Amino acid sequence: CSAHLRWELPQWQHEDLSTKKLRLTKPSKSAALHVDLCKATSPADALQYLLQFARKPVEVESVEGVVRILLEHYYKENDASVRLKIASLLGLLSKTAGFSPDCIMDDAINTLQNEKSHQVLAQLLDTLLVIGTKLTENPSVRMRLVEVACKHLTDSSHGVRNKCLQLIGCLGPVEKGVAKEAESQAAKDVQKIIGDHFNDQDPRVRTAAIKAMLQLHERGLKLQQAIYGQACKLLADDYEQVRSAAVQLIWVLSQLYPESIVPIPSSNEEIRLVDDAFGKICHMVSDGSWVVRVQAAKLLGSMQQVSSHFLEQTLDKKLMSDLRRKRTAHERAKELYSSGEFSSGRKWGDDAPKEEIDTGAVNLIESGACGAFVHGLEDEMYEVRIAAVEALCMLAQSSPSFAEKCLDFLVDMFNDEIEEVRLQSIHTMRKISNNITLREDQLDTVLAVLEDSSRDIREALHELLCCTNVSTKEGIHLALVELLKNLTKYPTDRESIWKCLKFLGSRHPTLVLPLVPELLSTHPFFDTPEPDMDDPAYIAVLVLIFNAAKSCPTMPALFSDHTFRHYAYLRDSLSHLVPPLRLPGRKLVSSPVSPSITPHEDPSQQFLHQSLERVYNLQHLDPQGIQELLEFTIRDLQRLGELQSELAGMADFTATYLQCQLLLIKALQEKLWNVAAPLYLKQNALASAAAKQILEETYKMEFMYSGVESRQVVIIHHMRLQAKALQLIVTARTTRGVEPLFGMCEKFLQEVDSFQRCFISELPQMQGSFVDKLLDLMPRLVTSKPSEVVKILQTTLRQSTFLHLPLPEQLHRASANIIEPTGESDNPLRFTSGLVVALDVDATLEHVQDPQGTVKVQVLYPDGQAQLIHPKPADFRNPGPGRHRLITQVYLSHTAWTEPCQIEVRLLLAYNSNRSKAAAKIAKSTWNESPEALPQPENGIEGTIPFSKPVKVYIMPKPARR
Amino acid sequence: MPEIKVTPLGAGQDVGRSCILVSIAGKNVMLDCGMHMGYNDDRRFPDFSYITQNGRLTDFLDCVIISHFHLDHCGALPYFSEMVGYDGPIYMTHPTKAICPILLEDYRKITVDKKGETNFFTSQMIKDCMKKVVAVHLHQTVQVDEELEIKAYYAGHVLGAAMFQIKVGCESVVYTGDYNMTPDRHLGAAWIDKCRPDLLITESTYATTIRDSKRCRERDFLKKVHETVERGGKVLIPVFALGRAQELCILLETFWERMNLKAPIYFSTGLTEKANHYYKLFITWTNQKIRKTFVQRNMFEFKHIKAFDRAFADNPGPMVVFATPGMLHAGQSLQIFRKWAGNEKNMVIMPGYCVQGTVGHKILSGQRKLEMEGRQIVSLSQFAHGIQGKVAPDSQHLCSPPLLLQLEVKMQVEYMSFSAHADAKGIMQLIRQAEPRNVLLVHGEAKKMEFLKQKIEQEFHVNCYMPANGETTTIFTNPSIPVDISLGLLKRETAIGLLPDAKKPKLMHGTLIMKDNSFRLVSPEQALKELGLAEHQLRFTCRVHIQDPRKEHETVLRVYNHLKGVLKDYSVQHLPDGSITVESILIQATAHSEDQGTKVLLVSWTYQDEELGSYLTSLLKKGLPQSSS
């Protein structure tokens, strides 16, 4: 027996120890708090303890204990501020994830009974709200809380009433049928209870009541139509927050009961509720508080059920002068336009009022929607104007007739003083452009903005022109003239303007047709001089004409000979802008590409695949043959990339890969590998250079292309591994002694190991490859000496086959183009040495993922000093998918120079191999398996890839004057 | 009944010479003190003798308020304060205080130096006058004295223009001065809170006009300037020194910046330069855009606009010139006009109204051939730099026989109206914002006011007045009188009923103590204690005769049963001593000393129970029901 006991004891003790260890931490928190609170001699002390306590997190298991202690102190405490803190802590604690607060709910409700301080009461209700929101699934709990809240609604403090309403809003019963009997008298009609507080004496409570009502709506309760009248009265409240909330409530009701009929006060008529609400919200657009105005203007946009009659009133403003009716400038412009004498120039009295108006008929304060947008768009605060423009946009999208009417106003907004508003209105116009046709005078105003110095504005305008309908040939001509003006003023807009003209041409072929002779300056009898082919303006005109000619077969008859030649040239050089044309007698030029072909049947795509096939199939040709074939293929691919912009990424990518392969083959082909190492220092310079270049290229392949999938990443990493093997071999040949090789071999083997771990799923597809063979030999490699390893590597490298690189669906190469500085200036940027000069850099980035994290600016000084600048995240803009724009300032500084010199500015793409997809994959897989042994596959190689052409900037730091 | 009296000394059914007297709760306030552009005699200044025939004005006026720096609102100020004599406070905003003396000085120079008038105020007087000025901030409540307080609101119109609220106790008047409800390129829109004044005195210059959006006009203006400059032409914009000039400068400056234009813009030196300086300083008074961007760059530090030199007018190439004065009747603008008029590439843009007889008016009405008197122009070259509005060219002022020159106007003439007054809609909007109980129209033509008055009465259902100059309008107010209530009483009384509702009157019991010009509502006990009075109980006693042959105690019992039956909600008790109490009302019955068949019921109640007591008496007087017993 004793033996038995002795046998049992250690185990039991062991168990006890382990559980005790856990238990010790649990009560320690609450115990410490308890001790602290008992120690506290004054309320201030206690408050300090509580504040300190609140800073530390509490584990789920000990929450309840802590709550008990806190409650115990709560009842003992006389000081309201300490009680307040305890109440707020209760709320905080019940928020703890994983803790179910139903056990403390009763206690929390009990504390309410005897509380005298209003602040503490409000805080306790807040805590109850937290508890309630954690227990939303339990209807009886909610019921109870709502009852408690209703009881305290009569409190004299606004804070308490506020919280009660909030509680009712968040927890009030929403479901109709559920637990009907269970609903007590108090909670029966939460809407009525809340509605009663719409007339509370305190504006904060009124606001809270409306908010609670909105909360109920959000939670799915259908609000009663009866509160519409009450809500309308609240629109005239003295306090802006009440009005603001009331506007929201009215909007909600108008969406709920759009078709209900409401009477118009002081008349016998009746109108639809949504119309009435629309009129009321319109009225609020001229409210005294801009917060309300913004709110009202925003909501107007989403009231699409409103009748068109009311909608059109919003743009209506009856002008009068000296009691006589006057026409608006818009109306006059329209009339001038329709009467055919546009642009007469304003004279004094041109706008003289004509007819007398009946004084009784003038309505100065409209009850309805009259002129709401006229006011909104003229508002003092740009926030209101932007909101109005947005609303206008939304309404115009759903109503073509309204779109037509609001055009004049939108065009006016193009001249707003705030750029944001201008931009917004241009975007808006673009969005509704399929509903509208611009009149000539409107077009004139639109085009005037082309001279804006902001690139954003101009580009937005180009986008707008791309999808604008123009009604007359004069309009087209005007647009072209203005765009060409724009081009001479801002030559950097070239691409954007060409693109714009492309769409303009293809949208209006019939309007362009009569303009062709004038535009090409052809003459029926005389030959005119041939224009300069490199002139961007001439190209712009041609882009317009060729795109129009695409759907207008009669047009090419008007071309002169050189136009056809230019067409051939442009079709080749700017294929994305010039469409294929069916030209008479010109088979060479008109490629018989029918638009119906799918990408796979695209001849260029086919060509790409065929040439790759060819390369991959020819495994066992003589080395000379392989090299030649690779060289040809690379050349073909590069050319293809230049011609077909949509295939450029793909072609470049594969060409880079083949290039790597070619370099590898070349390095291995060197006949001199067999000769003793010391004699061939010169030779291995080539091999090591090749290895280095391959490494660089693989990083480019991995990080510069968007759309690279893991299939490609394997191949890239494999190539990198081969390059590293090559490096190892070269080093082994050139260095004497074995000491340094030990480390290198070990490192290499580690990399092979991590490669295997990363891409274990891909390995079966890599039959016969370098790594496949290497892994077979792994046991041997680990045990052998470095010289042995090198020898094995060398043979494996030579024998391994060439891996097929599968292509993803879409592949885009990241590219950057520095627009500014242009690098053409001969005037050096002068500044005092030691001080800083800011250089504006403006660049477009394409297909860069996460540019904020990766794009850097590099500045290279003539002395070889390089500076790397990280642009701010806010400097990047995203004008379209896959496109980014970097507009930033680079700060330059240097010591004094004797004469001006050029520095180079370029953009770099930073990469970090840890961030790569492969690394992410490792991280994921290893976490599942063994979290403690997290291996670093590569030590996070960081680097940068230059991906823009460098731009030279002429600078001159002058010595400081003393 | 308390009343507010308003008497316009100027600007009553008229534009110019704004000066309005307001008497409110025993305080006299003068609003604005302007001169009239149309007159050169005594009528140009308000008739201050209306206020007092003899003696200092200081004794009759509590304060003077100037709304903004235009001369028709402040032109008579030095005359009023220094020559007539006023030493009380003059209130104006900071920008007005800064710019006002410059304009006054300019006005004085033209009147005295150029026209040779005597008996006019001097430079020193302007300085002395400005010393009496107290500058106020927007929304700052200034206590003029213990009861009178004033508060300024933003009014747009020109830099520093303000609307003023004048408040005594709970009676208040709002005077708008000139204001603009639509923002422009350099100023924001007027704004006022829902202050619900008893009276709103508003300008009504454009009472019968509803204006088109400003954007069209701006766009036209810019387009015209741009086109002319692109053609290589020169643009002349005649302006007055302050107000519109700055707006147009900002407009062109931003446009030049936006469109990257290079042609030079000039403005004439002198007053405009000085004025721009003040615009730079008072950024907080400008619009949102300028306020927000001034950290990067003060918009009034013009990049493209430079000071003009006489020699520049002959420079080749395009340029834009702002030159004073605005009606092309004299000065630099006329000189430049003469130089450029012959070239059809050039353009002149008139940004405002022109008085008949001026060159501006002639060319606007389409006259292409002008006869100019050579000498006169030279002699008047500096004339009328900065007077706002309608200055008639002075044809009497000649030095030598005129030399007539024929000038053919080939340049383009354009008219662009930029006005900074609220239109009819704007006025209505302001009334809606402020929710006044009465409206009074000034600063406008009678005929136009008539229309607006009718509209205001119709739409807002408030009284609207439009007194002529010297006519007094009396408005009766119904001021609420604040009474301090003791907290204890308030709590006690609110505890009885439901929550107090702000919109509904509530009945409470208490004692009103009027002492030392203050009112307090306290509980009766406290009142007694405070006043050191002993509490007296007031009891009403009433005898009711009842024909009842029965014994006394039986009668009592009958009465008791009767009352018990009728007054179910009250506690009715039959006391052992033979009396009945209903709540605190005592009823005793005795037999009539002469007639035993008649019982006398003695009903006695305290003052507090008056209601119940009188009800009981009337009940008992009806007699007891014929019971079966």
GROMACS .gro file of N, CA, C and O in nm, chain A residues 650-715:
model
  264
  650MET      N    1   0.505   3.998  -7.194
  650MET     CA    2   0.528   3.856  -7.217
  650MET      C    3   0.660   3.836  -7.291
  650MET      O    4   0.743   3.753  -7.252
  651ALA      N    5   0.678   3.910  -7.398
  651ALA     CA    6   0.795   3.892  -7.482
  651ALA      C    7   0.922   3.927  -7.406
  651ALA      O    8   1.021   3.853  -7.411
  652ASP      N    9   0.917   4.035  -7.334
  652ASP     CA   10   1.035   4.076  -7.257
  652ASP      C   11   1.072   3.971  -7.154
  652ASP      O   12   1.188   3.938  -7.133
  653PHE      N   13   0.969   3.925  -7.089
  653PHE     CA   14   0.989   3.828  -6.982
  653PHE      C   15   1.060   3.703  -7.035
  653PHE      O   16   1.161   3.658  -6.981
  654THR      N   17   1.005   3.651  -7.144
  654THR     CA   18   1.065   3.529  -7.198
  654THR      C   19   1.203   3.558  -7.255
  654THR      O   20   1.295   3.478  -7.239
  655ALA      N   21   1.216   3.674  -7.317
  655ALA     CA   22   1.347   3.707  -7.373
  655ALA      C   23   1.451   3.713  -7.262
  655ALA      O   24   1.564   3.666  -7.276
  656THR      N   25   1.413   3.769  -7.148
  656THR     CA   26   1.506   3.776  -7.036
  656THR      C   27   1.546   3.636  -6.990
  656THR      O   28   1.662   3.607  -6.962
  657TYR      N   29   1.444   3.552  -6.987
  657TYR     CA   30   1.472   3.416  -6.942
  657TYR      C   31   1.569   3.346  -7.038
  657TYR      O   32   1.667   3.285  -6.996
  658LEU      N   33   1.540   3.361  -7.167
  658LEU     CA   34   1.628   3.298  -7.265
  658LEU      C   35   1.768   3.358  -7.256
  658LEU      O   36   1.868   3.287  -7.273
  659GLN      N   37   1.772   3.484  -7.232
  659GLN     CA   38   1.901   3.551  -7.218
  659GLN      C   39   1.982   3.488  -7.105
  659GLN      O   40   2.102   3.461  -7.120
  660CYS      N   41   1.915   3.462  -6.995
  660CYS     CA   42   1.983   3.399  -6.882
  660CYS      C   43   2.038   3.262  -6.924
  660CYS      O   44   2.152   3.226  -6.893
  661GLN      N   45   1.948   3.191  -6.991
  661GLN     CA   46   1.989   3.059  -7.036
  661GLN      C   47   2.110   3.067  -7.128
  661GLN      O   48   2.206   2.992  -7.114
  662LEU      N   49   2.103   3.162  -7.216
  662LEU     CA   50   2.211   3.180  -7.312
  662LEU      C   51   2.342   3.210  -7.239
  662LEU      O   52   2.447   3.152  -7.270
  663LEU      N   53   2.335   3.296  -7.142
  663LEU     CA   54   2.455   3.332  -7.066
  663LEU      C   55   2.511   3.210  -6.996
  663LEU      O   56   2.633   3.187  -6.993
  664LEU      N   57   2.421   3.132  -6.941
  664LEU     CA   58   2.463   3.012  -6.869
  664LEU      C   59   2.534   2.916  -6.964
  664LEU      O   60   2.643   2.865  -6.933
  665ILE      N   61   2.472   2.898  -7.078
  665ILE     CA   62   2.531   2.806  -7.175
  665ILE      C   63   2.668   2.856  -7.218
  665ILE      O   64   2.767   2.782  -7.218
  666LYS      N   65   2.673   2.984  -7.245
  666LYS     CA   66   2.799   3.043  -7.290
  666LYS      C   67   2.908   3.021  -7.186
  666LYS      O   68   3.020   2.984  -7.218
  667ALA      N   69   2.871   3.048  -7.061
  667ALA     CA   70   2.970   3.035  -6.955
  667ALA      C   71   3.019   2.892  -6.943
  667ALA      O   72   3.137   2.867  -6.918
  668LEU      N   73   2.927   2.799  -6.964
  668LEU     CA   74   2.966   2.659  -6.948
  668LEU      C   75   3.039   2.607  -7.072
  668LEU      O   76   3.112   2.509  -7.064
  669GLN      N   77   3.015   2.671  -7.184
  669GLN     CA   78   3.076   2.625  -7.308
  669GLN      C   79   3.225   2.654  -7.314
  669GLN      O   80   3.294   2.601  -7.398
  670GLU      N   81   3.267   2.749  -7.234
  670GLU     CA   82   3.409   2.786  -7.239
  670GLU      C   83   3.494   2.660  -7.230
  670GLU      O   84   3.479   2.579  -7.138
  671LYS      N   85   3.583   2.650  -7.324
  671LYS     CA   86   3.662   2.526  -7.332
  671LYS      C   87   3.767   2.521  -7.222
  671LYS      O   88   3.834   2.423  -7.202
  672LEU      N   89   3.782   2.626  -7.156
  672LEU     CA   90   3.900   2.639  -7.071
  672LEU      C   91   3.879   2.589  -6.930
  672LEU      O   92   3.963   2.605  -6.844
  673TRP      N   93   3.764   2.530  -6.906
  673TRP     CA   94   3.732   2.484  -6.772
  673TRP      C   95   3.832   2.377  -6.725
  673TRP      O   96   3.856   2.365  -6.605
  674ASN      N   97   3.885   2.305  -6.825
  674ASN     CA   98   3.968   2.191  -6.786
  674ASN      C   99   4.109   2.232  -6.745
  674ASN      O  100   4.179   2.159  -6.677
  675VAL      N  101   4.150   2.348  -6.790
  675VAL     CA  102   4.287   2.391  -6.764
  675VAL      C  103   4.301   2.434  -6.618
  675VAL      O  104   4.203   2.474  -6.554
  676ALA      N  105   4.420   2.429  -6.570
  676ALA     CA  106   4.445   2.465  -6.430
  676ALA      C  107   4.401   2.610  -6.405
  676ALA      O  108   4.421   2.699  -6.488
  677ALA      N  109   4.346   2.627  -6.292
  677ALA     CA  110   4.279   2.753  -6.262
  677ALA      C  111   4.364   2.880  -6.272
  677ALA      O  112   4.324   2.976  -6.340
  678PRO      N  113   4.477   2.887  -6.209
  678PRO     CA  114   4.549   3.015  -6.202
  678PRO      C  115   4.576   3.078  -6.337
  678PRO      O  116   4.591   3.200  -6.348
  679LEU      N  117   4.580   2.999  -6.442
  679LEU     CA  118   4.614   3.055  -6.572
  679LEU      C  119   4.498   3.130  -6.636
  679LEU      O  120   4.516   3.207  -6.728
  680TYR      N  121   4.380   3.108  -6.585
  680TYR     CA  122   4.266   3.158  -6.660
  680TYR      C  123   4.184   3.264  -6.586
  680TYR      O  124   4.063   3.265  -6.587
  681LEU      N  125   4.254   3.349  -6.526
  681LEU     CA  126   4.186   3.457  -6.454
  681LEU      C  127   4.100   3.541  -6.547
  681LEU      O  128   3.991   3.582  -6.515
  682LYS      N  129   4.156   3.562  -6.666
  682LYS     CA  130   4.084   3.645  -6.762
  682LYS      C  131   3.952   3.578  -6.803
  682LYS      O  132   3.847   3.638  -6.808
  683GLN      N  133   3.962   3.453  -6.826
  683GLN     CA  134   3.846   3.380  -6.873
  683GLN      C  135   3.734   3.379  -6.770
  683GLN      O  136   3.619   3.405  -6.802
  684ASN      N  137   3.771   3.352  -6.648
  684ASN     CA  138   3.660   3.340  -6.553
  684ASN      C  139   3.598   3.475  -6.519
  684ASN      O  140   3.496   3.482  -6.454
  685ALA      N  141   3.663   3.581  -6.565
  685ALA     CA  142   3.595   3.710  -6.553
  685ALA      C  143   3.463   3.705  -6.629
  685ALA      O  144   3.362   3.755  -6.584
  686LEU      N  145   3.467   3.639  -6.746
  686LEU     CA  146   3.345   3.626  -6.826
  686LEU      C  147   3.242   3.543  -6.752
  686LEU      O  148   3.125   3.581  -6.741
  687ALA      N  149   3.284   3.431  -6.699
  687ALA     CA  150   3.190   3.342  -6.632
  687ALA      C  151   3.129   3.408  -6.508
  687ALA      O  152   3.007   3.401  -6.487
  688SER      N  153   3.213   3.474  -6.433
  688SER     CA  154   3.157   3.535  -6.311
  688SER      C  155   3.066   3.652  -6.346
  688SER      O  156   2.966   3.676  -6.280
  689ALA      N  157   3.105   3.722  -6.454
  689ALA     CA  158   3.017   3.831  -6.497
  689ALA      C  159   2.883   3.775  -6.539
  689ALA      O  160   2.777   3.831  -6.507
  690ALA      N  161   2.886   3.662  -6.609
  690ALA     CA  162   2.762   3.598  -6.653
  690ALA      C  163   2.677   3.561  -6.532
  690ALA      O  164   2.557   3.588  -6.528
  691ALA      N  165   2.742   3.502  -6.433
  691ALA     CA  166   2.668   3.461  -6.313
  691ALA      C  167   2.602   3.581  -6.248
  691ALA      O  168   2.486   3.576  -6.206
  692LYS      N  169   2.681   3.686  -6.242
  692LYS     CA  170   2.627   3.806  -6.177
  692LYS      C  171   2.507   3.862  -6.254
  692LYS      O  172   2.405   3.902  -6.197
  693GLN      N  173   2.523   3.862  -6.385
  693GLN     CA  174   2.413   3.918  -6.466
  693GLN      C  175   2.287   3.832  -6.455
  693GLN      O  176   2.176   3.884  -6.448
  694ILE      N  177   2.310   3.702  -6.454
  694ILE     CA  178   2.192   3.615  -6.443
  694ILE      C  179   2.120   3.643  -6.312
  694ILE      O  180   1.996   3.653  -6.308
  695LEU      N  181   2.196   3.658  -6.206
  695LEU     CA  182   2.134   3.688  -6.077
  695LEU      C  183   2.049   3.815  -6.087
  695LEU      O  184   1.933   3.819  -6.045
  696GLU      N  185   2.108   3.918  -6.146
  696GLU     CA  186   2.033   4.044  -6.160
  696GLU      C  187   1.906   4.025  -6.239
  696GLU      O  188   1.799   4.073  -6.203
  697GLU      N  189   1.922   3.953  -6.351
  697GLU     CA  190   1.806   3.934  -6.438
  697GLU      C  191   1.696   3.856  -6.367
  697GLU      O  192   1.578   3.884  -6.386
  698THR      N  193   1.736   3.760  -6.285
  698THR     CA  194   1.631   3.683  -6.218
  698THR      C  195   1.555   3.772  -6.120
  698THR      O  196   1.434   3.758  -6.105
  699TYR      N  197   1.626   3.863  -6.056
  699TYR     CA  198   1.553   3.953  -5.966
  699TYR      C  199   1.457   4.041  -6.043
  699TYR      O  200   1.347   4.068  -6.001
  700LYS      N  201   1.503   4.085  -6.159
  700LYS     CA  202   1.414   4.166  -6.243
  700LYS      C  203   1.290   4.086  -6.279
  700LYS      O  204   1.178   4.134  -6.273
  701MET      N  205   1.314   3.961  -6.319
  701MET     CA  206   1.201   3.879  -6.362
  701MET      C  207   1.102   3.860  -6.248
  701MET      O  208   0.981   3.857  -6.267
  702GLU      N  209   1.159   3.845  -6.129
  702GLU     CA  210   1.069   3.815  -6.018
  702GLU      C  211   0.991   3.938  -5.973
  702GLU      O  212   0.874   3.929  -5.937
  703PHE      N  213   1.056   4.054  -5.976
  703PHE     CA  214   0.992   4.169  -5.912
  703PHE      C  215   0.941   4.277  -6.007
  703PHE      O  216   0.867   4.363  -5.966
  704MET      N  217   0.984   4.274  -6.130
  704MET     CA  218   0.944   4.383  -6.217
  704MET      C  219   0.818   4.356  -6.296
  704MET      O  220   0.763   4.445  -6.360
  705TYR      N  221   0.773   4.234  -6.293
  705TYR     CA  222   0.656   4.202  -6.375
  705TYR      C  223   0.535   4.178  -6.287
  705TYR      O  224   0.544   4.110  -6.185
  706SER      N  225   0.425   4.235  -6.328
  706SER     CA  226   0.303   4.206  -6.253
  706SER      C  227   0.233   4.091  -6.325
  706SER      O  228   0.230   4.086  -6.447
  707GLY      N  229   0.179   4.001  -6.248
  707GLY     CA  230   0.111   3.887  -6.306
  707GLY      C  231   0.195   3.760  -6.304
  707GLY      O  232   0.155   3.658  -6.358
  708VAL      N  233   0.312   3.766  -6.241
  708VAL     CA  234   0.396   3.647  -6.232
  708VAL      C  235   0.334   3.551  -6.131
  708VAL      O  236   0.297   3.591  -6.021
  709GLU      N  237   0.319   3.426  -6.170
  709GLU     CA  238   0.258   3.329  -6.080
  709GLU      C  239   0.367   3.240  -6.022
  709GLU      O  240   0.482   3.247  -6.062
  710SER      N  241   0.326   3.152  -5.931
  710SER     CA  242   0.426   3.071  -5.862
  710SER      C  243   0.496   2.975  -5.958
  710SER      O  244   0.612   2.940  -5.939
  711ARG      N  245   0.425   2.936  -6.065
  711ARG     CA  246   0.490   2.849  -6.164
  711ARG      C  247   0.614   2.915  -6.220
  711ARG      O  248   0.718   2.852  -6.241
  712GLN      N  249   0.603   3.045  -6.245
  712GLN     CA  250   0.717   3.116  -6.300
  712GLN      C  251   0.823   3.139  -6.193
  712GLN      O  252   0.941   3.132  -6.220
  713VAL      N  253   0.774   3.163  -6.071
  713VAL     CA  254   0.869   3.193  -5.964
  713VAL      C  255   0.964   3.075  -5.944
  713VAL      O  256   1.084   3.093  -5.924
  714VAL      N  257   0.912   2.954  -5.955
  714VAL     CA  258   0.998   2.836  -5.939
  714VAL      C  259   1.110   2.840  -6.040
  714VAL      O  260   1.229   2.822  -6.007
  715ILE      N  261   1.071   2.862  -6.165
  715ILE     CA  262   1.170   2.860  -6.272
  715ILE      C  263   1.275   2.969  -6.248
  715ILE      O  264   1.395   2.947  -6.266
   0.00000   0.00000   0.00000
